[in-house]
PDB file of C-alpha atoms in Angstrom:
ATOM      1  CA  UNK A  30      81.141 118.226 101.125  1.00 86.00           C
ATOM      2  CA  UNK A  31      84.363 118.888  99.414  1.00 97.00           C
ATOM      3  CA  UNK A  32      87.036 116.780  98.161  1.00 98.00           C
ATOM      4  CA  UNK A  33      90.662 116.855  98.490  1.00 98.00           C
ATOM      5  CA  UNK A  34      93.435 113.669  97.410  1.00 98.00           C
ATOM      6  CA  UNK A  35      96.427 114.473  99.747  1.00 98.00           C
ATOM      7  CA  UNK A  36      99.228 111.984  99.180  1.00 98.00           C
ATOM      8  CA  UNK A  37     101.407 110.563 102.021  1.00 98.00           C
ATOM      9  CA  UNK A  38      99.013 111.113 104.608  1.00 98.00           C
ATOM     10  CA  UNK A  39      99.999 108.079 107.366  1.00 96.00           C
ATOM     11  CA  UNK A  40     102.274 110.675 109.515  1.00 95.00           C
ATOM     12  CA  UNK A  41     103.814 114.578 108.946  1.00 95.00           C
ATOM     13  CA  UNK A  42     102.204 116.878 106.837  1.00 97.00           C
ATOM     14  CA  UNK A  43     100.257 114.932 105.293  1.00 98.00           C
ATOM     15  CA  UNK A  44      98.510 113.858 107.995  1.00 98.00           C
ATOM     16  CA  UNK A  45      98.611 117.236 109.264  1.00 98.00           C
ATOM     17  CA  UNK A  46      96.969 118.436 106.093  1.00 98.00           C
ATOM     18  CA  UNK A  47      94.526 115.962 106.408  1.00 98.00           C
ATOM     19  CA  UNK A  48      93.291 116.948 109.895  1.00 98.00           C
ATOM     20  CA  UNK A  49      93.210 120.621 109.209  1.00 98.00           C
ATOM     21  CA  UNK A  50      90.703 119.663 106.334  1.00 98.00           C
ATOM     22  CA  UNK A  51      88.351 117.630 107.709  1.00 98.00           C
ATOM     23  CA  UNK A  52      88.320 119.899 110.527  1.00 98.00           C
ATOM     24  CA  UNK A  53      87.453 122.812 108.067  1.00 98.00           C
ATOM     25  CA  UNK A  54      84.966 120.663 106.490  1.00 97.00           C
ATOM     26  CA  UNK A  55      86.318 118.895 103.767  1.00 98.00           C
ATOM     27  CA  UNK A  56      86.307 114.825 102.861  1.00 98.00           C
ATOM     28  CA  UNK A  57      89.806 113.448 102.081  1.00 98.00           C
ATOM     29  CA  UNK A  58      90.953 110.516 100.391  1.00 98.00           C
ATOM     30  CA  UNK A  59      94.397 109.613 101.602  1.00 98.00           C
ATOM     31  CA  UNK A  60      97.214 107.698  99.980  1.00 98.00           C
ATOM     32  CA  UNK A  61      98.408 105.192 102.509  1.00 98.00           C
ATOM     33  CA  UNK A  62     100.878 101.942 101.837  1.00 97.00           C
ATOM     34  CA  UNK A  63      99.972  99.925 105.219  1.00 96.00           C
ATOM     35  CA  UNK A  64      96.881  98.607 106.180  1.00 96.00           C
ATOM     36  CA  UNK A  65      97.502  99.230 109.564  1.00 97.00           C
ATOM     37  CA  UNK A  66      98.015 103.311 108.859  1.00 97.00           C
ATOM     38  CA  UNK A  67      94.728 103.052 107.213  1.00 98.00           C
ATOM     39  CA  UNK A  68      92.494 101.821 110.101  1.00 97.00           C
ATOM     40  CA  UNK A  69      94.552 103.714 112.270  1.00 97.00           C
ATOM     41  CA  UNK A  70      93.598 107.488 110.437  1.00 98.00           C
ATOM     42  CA  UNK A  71      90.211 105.698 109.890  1.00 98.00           C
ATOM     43  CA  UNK A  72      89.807 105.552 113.382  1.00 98.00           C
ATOM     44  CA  UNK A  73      90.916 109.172 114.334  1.00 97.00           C
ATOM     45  CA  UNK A  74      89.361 110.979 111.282  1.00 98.00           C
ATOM     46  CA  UNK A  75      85.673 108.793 110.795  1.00 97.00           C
ATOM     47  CA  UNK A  76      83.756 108.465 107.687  1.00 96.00           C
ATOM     48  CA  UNK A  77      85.411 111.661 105.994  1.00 98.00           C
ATOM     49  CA  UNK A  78      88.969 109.970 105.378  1.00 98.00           C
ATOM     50  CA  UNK A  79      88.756 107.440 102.805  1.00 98.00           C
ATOM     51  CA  UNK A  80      92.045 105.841 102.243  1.00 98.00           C
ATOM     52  CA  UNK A  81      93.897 105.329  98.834  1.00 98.00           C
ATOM     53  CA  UNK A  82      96.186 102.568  99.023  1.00 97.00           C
ATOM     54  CA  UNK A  83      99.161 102.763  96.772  1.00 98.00           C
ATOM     55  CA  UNK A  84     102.450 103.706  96.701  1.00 98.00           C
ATOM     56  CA  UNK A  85     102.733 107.084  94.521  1.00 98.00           C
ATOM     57  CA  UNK A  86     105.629 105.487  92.302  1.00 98.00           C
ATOM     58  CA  UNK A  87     103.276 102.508  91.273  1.00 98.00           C
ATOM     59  CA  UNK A  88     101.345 104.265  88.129  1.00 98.00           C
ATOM     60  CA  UNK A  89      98.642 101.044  87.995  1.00 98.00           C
ATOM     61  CA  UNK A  90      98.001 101.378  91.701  1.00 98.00           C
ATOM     62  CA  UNK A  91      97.468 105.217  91.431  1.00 98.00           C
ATOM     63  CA  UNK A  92      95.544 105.079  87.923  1.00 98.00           C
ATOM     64  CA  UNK A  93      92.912 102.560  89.996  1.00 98.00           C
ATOM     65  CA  UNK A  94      92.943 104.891  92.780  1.00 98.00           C
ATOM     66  CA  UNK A  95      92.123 107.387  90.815  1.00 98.00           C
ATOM     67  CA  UNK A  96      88.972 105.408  89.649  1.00 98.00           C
ATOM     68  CA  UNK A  97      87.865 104.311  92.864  1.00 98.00           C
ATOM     69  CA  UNK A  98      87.337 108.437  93.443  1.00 98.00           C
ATOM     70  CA  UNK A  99      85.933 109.136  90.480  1.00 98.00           C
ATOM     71  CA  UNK A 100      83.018 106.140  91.203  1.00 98.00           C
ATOM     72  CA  UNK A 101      83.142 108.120  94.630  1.00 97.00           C
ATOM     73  CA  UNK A 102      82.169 111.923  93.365  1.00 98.00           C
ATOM     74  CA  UNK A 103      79.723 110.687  91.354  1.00 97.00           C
ATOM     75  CA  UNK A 104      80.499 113.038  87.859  1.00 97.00           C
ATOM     76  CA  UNK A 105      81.633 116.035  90.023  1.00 98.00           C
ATOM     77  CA  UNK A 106      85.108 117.415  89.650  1.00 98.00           C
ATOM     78  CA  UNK A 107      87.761 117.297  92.570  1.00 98.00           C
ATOM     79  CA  UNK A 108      88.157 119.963  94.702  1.00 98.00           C
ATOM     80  CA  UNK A 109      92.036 119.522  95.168  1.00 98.00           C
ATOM     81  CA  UNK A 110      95.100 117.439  94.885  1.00 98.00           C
ATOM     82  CA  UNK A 111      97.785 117.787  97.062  1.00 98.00           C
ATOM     83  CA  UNK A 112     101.140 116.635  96.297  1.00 98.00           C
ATOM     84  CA  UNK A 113     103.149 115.934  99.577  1.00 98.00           C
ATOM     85  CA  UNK A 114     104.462 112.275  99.516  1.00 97.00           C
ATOM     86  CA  UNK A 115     107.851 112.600  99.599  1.00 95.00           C
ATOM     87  CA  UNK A 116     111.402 111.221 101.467  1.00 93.00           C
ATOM     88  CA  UNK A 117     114.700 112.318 102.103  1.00 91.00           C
ATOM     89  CA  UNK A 118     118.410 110.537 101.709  1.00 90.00           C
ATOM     90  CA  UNK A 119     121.076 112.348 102.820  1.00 90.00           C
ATOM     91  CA  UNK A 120     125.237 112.564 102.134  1.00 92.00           C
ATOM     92  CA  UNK A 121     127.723 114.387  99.807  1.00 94.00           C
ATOM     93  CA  UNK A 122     126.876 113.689  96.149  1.00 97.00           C
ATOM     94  CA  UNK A 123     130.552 112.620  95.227  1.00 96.00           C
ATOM     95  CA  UNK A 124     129.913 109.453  98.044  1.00 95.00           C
ATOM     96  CA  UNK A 125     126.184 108.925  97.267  1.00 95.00           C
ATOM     97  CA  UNK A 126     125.208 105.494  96.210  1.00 94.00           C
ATOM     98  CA  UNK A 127     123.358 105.979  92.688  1.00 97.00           C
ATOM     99  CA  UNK A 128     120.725 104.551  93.512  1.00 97.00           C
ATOM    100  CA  UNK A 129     119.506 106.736  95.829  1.00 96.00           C
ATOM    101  CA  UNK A 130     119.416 109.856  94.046  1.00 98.00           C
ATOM    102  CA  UNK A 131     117.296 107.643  91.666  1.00 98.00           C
ATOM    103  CA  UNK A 132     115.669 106.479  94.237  1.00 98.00           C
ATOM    104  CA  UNK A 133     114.928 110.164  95.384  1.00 98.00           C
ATOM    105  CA  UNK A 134     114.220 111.708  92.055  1.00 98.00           C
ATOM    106  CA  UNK A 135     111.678 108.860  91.628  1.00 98.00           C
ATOM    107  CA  UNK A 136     109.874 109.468  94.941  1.00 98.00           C
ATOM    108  CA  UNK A 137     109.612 113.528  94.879  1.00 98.00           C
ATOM    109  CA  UNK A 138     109.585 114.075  91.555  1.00 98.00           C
ATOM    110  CA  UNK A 139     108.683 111.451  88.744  1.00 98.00           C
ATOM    111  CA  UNK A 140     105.971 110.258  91.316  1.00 98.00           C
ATOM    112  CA  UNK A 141     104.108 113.601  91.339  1.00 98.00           C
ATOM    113  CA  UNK A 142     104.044 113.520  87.476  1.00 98.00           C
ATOM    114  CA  UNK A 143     102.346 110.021  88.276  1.00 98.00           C
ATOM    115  CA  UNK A 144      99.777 111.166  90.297  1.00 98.00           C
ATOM    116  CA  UNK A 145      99.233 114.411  88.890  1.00 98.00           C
ATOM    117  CA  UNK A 146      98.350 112.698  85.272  1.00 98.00           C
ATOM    118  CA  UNK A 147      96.063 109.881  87.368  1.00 98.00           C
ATOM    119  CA  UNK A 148      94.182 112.502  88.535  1.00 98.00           C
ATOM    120  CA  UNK A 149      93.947 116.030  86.419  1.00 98.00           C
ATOM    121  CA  UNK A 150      90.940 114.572  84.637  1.00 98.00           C
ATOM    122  CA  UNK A 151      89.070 114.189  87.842  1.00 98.00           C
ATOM    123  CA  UNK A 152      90.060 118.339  88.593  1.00 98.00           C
ATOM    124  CA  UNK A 153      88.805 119.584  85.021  1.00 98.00           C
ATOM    125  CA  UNK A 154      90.800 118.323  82.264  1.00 98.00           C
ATOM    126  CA  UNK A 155      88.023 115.609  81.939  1.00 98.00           C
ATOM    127  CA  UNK A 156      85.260 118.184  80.763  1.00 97.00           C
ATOM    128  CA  UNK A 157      82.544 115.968  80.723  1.00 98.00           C
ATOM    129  CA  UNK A 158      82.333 116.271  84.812  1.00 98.00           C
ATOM    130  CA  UNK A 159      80.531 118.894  86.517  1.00 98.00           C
ATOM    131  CA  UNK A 160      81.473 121.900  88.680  1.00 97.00           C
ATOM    132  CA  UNK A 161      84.064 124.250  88.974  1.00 97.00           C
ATOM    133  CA  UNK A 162      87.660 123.151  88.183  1.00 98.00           C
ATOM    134  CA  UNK A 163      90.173 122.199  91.285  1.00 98.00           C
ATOM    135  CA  UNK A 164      93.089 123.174  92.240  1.00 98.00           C
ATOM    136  CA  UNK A 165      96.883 121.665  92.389  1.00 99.00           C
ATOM    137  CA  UNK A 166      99.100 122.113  95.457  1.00 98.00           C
ATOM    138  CA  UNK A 167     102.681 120.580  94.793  1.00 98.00           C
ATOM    139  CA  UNK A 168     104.587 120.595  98.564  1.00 98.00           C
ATOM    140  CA  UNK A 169     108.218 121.270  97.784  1.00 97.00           C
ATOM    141  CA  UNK A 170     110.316 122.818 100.346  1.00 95.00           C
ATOM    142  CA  UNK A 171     112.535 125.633 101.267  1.00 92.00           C
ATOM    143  CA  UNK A 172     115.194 123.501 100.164  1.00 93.00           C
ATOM    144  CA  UNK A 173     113.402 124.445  96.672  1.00 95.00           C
ATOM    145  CA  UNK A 174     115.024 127.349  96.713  1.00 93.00           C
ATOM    146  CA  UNK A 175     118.134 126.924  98.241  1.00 91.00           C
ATOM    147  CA  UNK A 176     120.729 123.597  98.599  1.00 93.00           C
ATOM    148  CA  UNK A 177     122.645 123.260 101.531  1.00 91.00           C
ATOM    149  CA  UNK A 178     125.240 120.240 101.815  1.00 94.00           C
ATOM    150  CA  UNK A 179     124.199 116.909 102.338  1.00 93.00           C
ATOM    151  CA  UNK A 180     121.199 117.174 101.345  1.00 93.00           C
ATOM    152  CA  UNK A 181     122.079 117.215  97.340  1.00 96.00           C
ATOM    153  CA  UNK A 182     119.643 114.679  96.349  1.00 97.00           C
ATOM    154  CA  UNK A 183     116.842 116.208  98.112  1.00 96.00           C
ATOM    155  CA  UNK A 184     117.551 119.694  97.058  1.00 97.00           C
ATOM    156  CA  UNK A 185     117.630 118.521  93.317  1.00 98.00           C
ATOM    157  CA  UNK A 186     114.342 116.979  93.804  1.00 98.00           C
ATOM    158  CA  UNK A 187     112.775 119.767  94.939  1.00 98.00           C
ATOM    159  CA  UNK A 188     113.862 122.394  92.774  1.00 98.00           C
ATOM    160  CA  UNK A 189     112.863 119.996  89.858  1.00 98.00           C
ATOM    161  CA  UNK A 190     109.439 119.979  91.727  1.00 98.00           C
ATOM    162  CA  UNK A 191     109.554 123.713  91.612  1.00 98.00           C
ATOM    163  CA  UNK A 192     110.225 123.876  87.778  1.00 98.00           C
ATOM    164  CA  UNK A 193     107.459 120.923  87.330  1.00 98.00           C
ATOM    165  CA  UNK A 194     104.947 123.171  88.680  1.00 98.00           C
ATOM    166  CA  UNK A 195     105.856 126.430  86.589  1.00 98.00           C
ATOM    167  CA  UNK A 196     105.505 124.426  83.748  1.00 98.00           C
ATOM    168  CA  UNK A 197     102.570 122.749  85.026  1.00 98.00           C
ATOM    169  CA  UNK A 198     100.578 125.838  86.135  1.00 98.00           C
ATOM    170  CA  UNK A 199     100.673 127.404  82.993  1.00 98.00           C
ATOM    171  CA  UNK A 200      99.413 124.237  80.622  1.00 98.00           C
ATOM    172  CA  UNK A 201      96.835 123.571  82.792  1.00 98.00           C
ATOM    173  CA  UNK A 202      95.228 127.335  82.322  1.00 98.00           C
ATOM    174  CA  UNK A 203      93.550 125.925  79.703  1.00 98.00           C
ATOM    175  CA  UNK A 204      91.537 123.534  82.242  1.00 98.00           C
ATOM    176  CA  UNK A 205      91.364 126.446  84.568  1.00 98.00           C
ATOM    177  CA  UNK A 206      93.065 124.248  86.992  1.00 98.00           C
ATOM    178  CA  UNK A 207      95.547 126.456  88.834  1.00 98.00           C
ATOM    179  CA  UNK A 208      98.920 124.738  90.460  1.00 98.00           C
ATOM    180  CA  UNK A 209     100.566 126.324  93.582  1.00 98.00           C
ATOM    181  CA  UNK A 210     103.433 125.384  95.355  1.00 98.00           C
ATOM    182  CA  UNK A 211     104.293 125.064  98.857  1.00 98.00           C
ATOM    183  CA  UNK A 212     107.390 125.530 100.405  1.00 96.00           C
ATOM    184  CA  UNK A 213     107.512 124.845 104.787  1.00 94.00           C
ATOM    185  CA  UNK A 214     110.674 125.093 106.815  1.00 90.00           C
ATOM    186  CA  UNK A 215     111.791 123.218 109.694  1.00 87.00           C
ATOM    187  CA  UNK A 216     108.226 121.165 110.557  1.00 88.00           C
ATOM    188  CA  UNK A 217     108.414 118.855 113.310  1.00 83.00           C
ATOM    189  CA  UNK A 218     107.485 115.482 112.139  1.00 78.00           C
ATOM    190  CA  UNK A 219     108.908 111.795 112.248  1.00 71.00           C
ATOM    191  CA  UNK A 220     111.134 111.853 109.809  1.00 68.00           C
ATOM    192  CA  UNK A 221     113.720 113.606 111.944  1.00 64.00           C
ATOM    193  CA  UNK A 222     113.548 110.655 114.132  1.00 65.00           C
ATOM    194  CA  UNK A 223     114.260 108.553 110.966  1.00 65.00           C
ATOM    195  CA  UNK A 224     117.098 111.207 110.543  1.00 61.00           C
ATOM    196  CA  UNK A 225     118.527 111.041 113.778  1.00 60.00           C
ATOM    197  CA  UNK A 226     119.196 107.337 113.168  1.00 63.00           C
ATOM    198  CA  UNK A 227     120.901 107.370 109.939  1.00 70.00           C
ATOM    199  CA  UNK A 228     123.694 105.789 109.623  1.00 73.00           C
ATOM    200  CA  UNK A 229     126.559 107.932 108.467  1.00 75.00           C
ATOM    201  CA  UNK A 230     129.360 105.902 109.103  1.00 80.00           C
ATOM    202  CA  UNK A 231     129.047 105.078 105.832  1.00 84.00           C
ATOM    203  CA  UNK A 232     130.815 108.064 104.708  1.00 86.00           C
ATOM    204  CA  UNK A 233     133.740 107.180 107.739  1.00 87.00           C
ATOM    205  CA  UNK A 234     136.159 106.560 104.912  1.00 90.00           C
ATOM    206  CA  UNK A 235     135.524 110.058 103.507  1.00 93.00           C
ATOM    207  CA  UNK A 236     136.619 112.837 104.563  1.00 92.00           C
ATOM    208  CA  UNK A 237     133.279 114.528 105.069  1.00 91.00           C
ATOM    209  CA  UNK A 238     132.524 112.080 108.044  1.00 91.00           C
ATOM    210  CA  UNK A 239     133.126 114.906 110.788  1.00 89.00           C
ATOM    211  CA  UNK A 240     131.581 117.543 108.873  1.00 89.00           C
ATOM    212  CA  UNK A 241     128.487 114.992 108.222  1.00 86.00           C
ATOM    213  CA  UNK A 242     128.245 114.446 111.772  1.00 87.00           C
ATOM    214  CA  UNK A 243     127.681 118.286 112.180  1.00 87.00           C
ATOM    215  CA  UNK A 244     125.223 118.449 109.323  1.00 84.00           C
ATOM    216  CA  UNK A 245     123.564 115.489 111.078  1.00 82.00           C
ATOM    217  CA  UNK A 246     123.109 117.151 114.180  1.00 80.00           C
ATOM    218  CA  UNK A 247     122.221 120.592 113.300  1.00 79.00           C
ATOM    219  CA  UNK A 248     119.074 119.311 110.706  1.00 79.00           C
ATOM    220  CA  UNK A 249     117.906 116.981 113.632  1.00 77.00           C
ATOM    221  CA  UNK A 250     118.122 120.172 116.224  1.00 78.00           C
ATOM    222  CA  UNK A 251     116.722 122.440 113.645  1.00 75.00           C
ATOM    223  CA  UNK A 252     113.810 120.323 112.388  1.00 74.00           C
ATOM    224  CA  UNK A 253     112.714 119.145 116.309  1.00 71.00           C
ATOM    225  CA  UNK A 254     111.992 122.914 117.301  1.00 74.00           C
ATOM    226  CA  UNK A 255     110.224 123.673 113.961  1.00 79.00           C
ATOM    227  CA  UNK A 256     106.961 124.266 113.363  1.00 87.00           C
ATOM    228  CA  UNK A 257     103.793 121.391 113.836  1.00 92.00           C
ATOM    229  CA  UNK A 258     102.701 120.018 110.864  1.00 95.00           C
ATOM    230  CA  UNK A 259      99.079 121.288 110.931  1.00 97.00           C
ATOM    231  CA  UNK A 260     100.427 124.667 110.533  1.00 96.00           C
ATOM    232  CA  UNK A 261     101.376 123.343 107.008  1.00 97.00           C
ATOM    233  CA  UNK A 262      97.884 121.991 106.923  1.00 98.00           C
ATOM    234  CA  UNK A 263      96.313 125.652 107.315  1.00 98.00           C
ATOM    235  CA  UNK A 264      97.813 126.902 104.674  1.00 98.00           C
ATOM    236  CA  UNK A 265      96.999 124.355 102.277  1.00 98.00           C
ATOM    237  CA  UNK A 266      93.127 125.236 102.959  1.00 98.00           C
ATOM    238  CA  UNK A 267      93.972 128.364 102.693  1.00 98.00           C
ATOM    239  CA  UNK A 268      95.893 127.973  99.158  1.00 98.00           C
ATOM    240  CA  UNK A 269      92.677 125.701  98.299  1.00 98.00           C
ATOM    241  CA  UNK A 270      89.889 128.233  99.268  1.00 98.00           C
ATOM    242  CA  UNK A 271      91.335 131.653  98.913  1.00 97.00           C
ATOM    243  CA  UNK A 272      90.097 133.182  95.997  1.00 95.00           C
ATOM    244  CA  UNK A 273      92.816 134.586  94.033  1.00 96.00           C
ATOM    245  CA  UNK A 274      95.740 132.194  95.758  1.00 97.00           C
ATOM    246  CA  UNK A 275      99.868 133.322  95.246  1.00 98.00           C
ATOM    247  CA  UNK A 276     101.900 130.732  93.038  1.00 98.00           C
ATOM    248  CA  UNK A 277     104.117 129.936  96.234  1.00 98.00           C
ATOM    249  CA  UNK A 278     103.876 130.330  99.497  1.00 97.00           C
ATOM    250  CA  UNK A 279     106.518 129.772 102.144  1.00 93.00           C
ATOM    251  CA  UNK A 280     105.505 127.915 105.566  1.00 92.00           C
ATOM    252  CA  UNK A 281     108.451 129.269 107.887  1.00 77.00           C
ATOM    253  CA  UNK A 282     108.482 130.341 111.857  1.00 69.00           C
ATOM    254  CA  UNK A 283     106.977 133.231 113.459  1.00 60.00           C
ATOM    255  CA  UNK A 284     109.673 134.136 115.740  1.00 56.00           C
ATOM    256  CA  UNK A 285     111.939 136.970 114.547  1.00 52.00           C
ATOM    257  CA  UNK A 286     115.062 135.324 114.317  1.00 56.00           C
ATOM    258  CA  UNK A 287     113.971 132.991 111.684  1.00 60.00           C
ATOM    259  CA  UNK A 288     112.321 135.618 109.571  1.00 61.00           C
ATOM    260  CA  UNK A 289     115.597 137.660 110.062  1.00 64.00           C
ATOM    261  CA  UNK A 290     117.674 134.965 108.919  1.00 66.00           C
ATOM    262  CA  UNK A 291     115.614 133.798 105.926  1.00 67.00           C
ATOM    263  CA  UNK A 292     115.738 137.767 104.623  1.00 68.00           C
ATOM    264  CA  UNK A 293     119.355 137.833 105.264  1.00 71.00           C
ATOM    265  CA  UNK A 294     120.133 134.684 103.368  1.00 71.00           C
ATOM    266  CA  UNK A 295     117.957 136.057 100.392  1.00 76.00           C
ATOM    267  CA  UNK A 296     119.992 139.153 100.260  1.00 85.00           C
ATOM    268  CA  UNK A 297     123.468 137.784 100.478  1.00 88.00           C
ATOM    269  CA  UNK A 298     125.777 136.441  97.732  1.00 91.00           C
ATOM    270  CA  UNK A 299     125.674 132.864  97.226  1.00 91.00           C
ATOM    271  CA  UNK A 300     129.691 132.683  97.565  1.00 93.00           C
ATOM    272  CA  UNK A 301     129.374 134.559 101.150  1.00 92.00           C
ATOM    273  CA  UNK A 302     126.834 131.648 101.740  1.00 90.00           C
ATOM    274  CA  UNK A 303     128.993 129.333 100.602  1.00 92.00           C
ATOM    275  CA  UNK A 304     132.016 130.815 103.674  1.00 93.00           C
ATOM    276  CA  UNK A 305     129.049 130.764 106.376  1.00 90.00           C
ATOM    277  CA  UNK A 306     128.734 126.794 104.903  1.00 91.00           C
ATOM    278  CA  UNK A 307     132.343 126.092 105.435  1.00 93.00           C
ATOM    279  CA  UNK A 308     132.823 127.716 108.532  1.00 92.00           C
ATOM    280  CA  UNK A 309     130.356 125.810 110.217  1.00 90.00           C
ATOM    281  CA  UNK A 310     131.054 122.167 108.943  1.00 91.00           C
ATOM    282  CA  UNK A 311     135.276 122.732 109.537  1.00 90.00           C
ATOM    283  CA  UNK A 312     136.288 122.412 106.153  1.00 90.00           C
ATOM    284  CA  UNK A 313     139.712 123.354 105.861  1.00 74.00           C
TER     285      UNK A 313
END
């Protein structure tokens, strides 16, 4: 049996990734924070989820995670690491509390450099282990590629996570450890709940309170109807087990309208983007 780390695993994608692979046959060790989340997934998943328990911005706590597997695999190599932990803070950058874009940046990005290092020896850079060398998936986002307002920090992070992984992909050819990026829409998970109770009147002395409102309501609306989180999970097996695998694949709707809309924004200038932005929070 096969194994796969996937961090962030107690709700979302991760825990949609994790059910997609055990159902396809695969063990997973799981990074979880609460006890509670790990007999919980213990419960549903059996004997091939083996939860990890650290947060992903505590290096000691991954490094001795990271041990724990390799005791586990016995001298074979990793099959895969997927990189999905993540959160995201909201509001205009000029208004956001410093901390939180550290905060952020710290989470999505300096955490994966954490983990990734904990674990690359485990997936082939440690060439005293046998079998074939594994594979890297870094989850970033479609807000990798683009930045709409209010969502600054998180943007940031995950076009640094996108940069991280070019980089990343092409040291690591000389483990034979390949890195590929993942980048889902709207997925409908928790942490538009969590988003739908944000607290924005933090920003009621601004004037982007009315406009934040909007943003508010439209990524809540947007993320409920998107796709299930096991659809993300599919595609990371199949980025894991295809043979010859693309360095980034997108995770977006079927429906037309979506597809339409993501073509359209890829063909229009950023400044006409910019307009469509305006128009649709009222700024004056």
């Amino acid at each position: 049996m096969q194994s796969v780390v996937v961090t962030g695993v107690s709700t979302g994608i991760g825990w949609g990734t994790t059910k997609v692979l055990i159902q396809h046959g695969f063990s997973v060790f799981g990074s979880v924070r609460k006890k509670e989340d790990a007999e919980k997934l213990s419960k549903e998943f059996g004997e091939a989820f083996v939860p990890l328990f650290f947060d992903v911005t505590d290096e000691a706590a991954v490094q001795a995670a990271a041990g724990k597997v390799r005791d586990r695999l016995k001298g074979e190599t990793l099959f895969g690491l997927v990189n999905n932990a993540g959160i995201a803070l909201a509001g205009p950058l000029i208004h956001l509390p410093t901390d939180d874009f550290r905060q952020q940046l710290e989470v999505n990005l300096v955490s994966v450099l954490i983990v990734t290092k904990a674990f690359a020896p485990l997936l082939g850079a440690d060439r005293s282990l046998r079998g074939q060398p594994g594979r890297i998936v870094n989850m970033s986002s479609v807000s990798g590629k683009s930045a709409p307002p209010f969502v600054g920090a998180y943007a940031t992070s995950k076009h640094g996570l996108e940069g991280f992984s070019e980089t990343l992909r092409r040291e690591l050819m000389l483990y034979g450890i390949d890195v590929i990026i993942i980048g889902p829409g709207p997925i409908n998970t928790p942490i538009w709940d969590k988003a739908q109770q944000i607290d924005i009147s933090l920003y009621a002395h601004t004037d982007y309170m009315e406009s934040a409102r909007r943003a508010q309501a439209y990524m809540v609306r947007n993320g409920k109807n998107g796709s299930p989180p096991e659809k993300v999970g599919e595609v990371v097996w199949q980025v894991l087990t295809t043979r010859n695998p693309r360095v980034r694949y997108a995770v977006i709707e079927e429906d037309f309208l979506p597809r339409l809309r993501r073509f359209i924004q890829e063909l229009l200038p950023k400044r006409l983007i910019d307009r469509f932005y305006a128009k649709g929070l009222g700024f004056k």
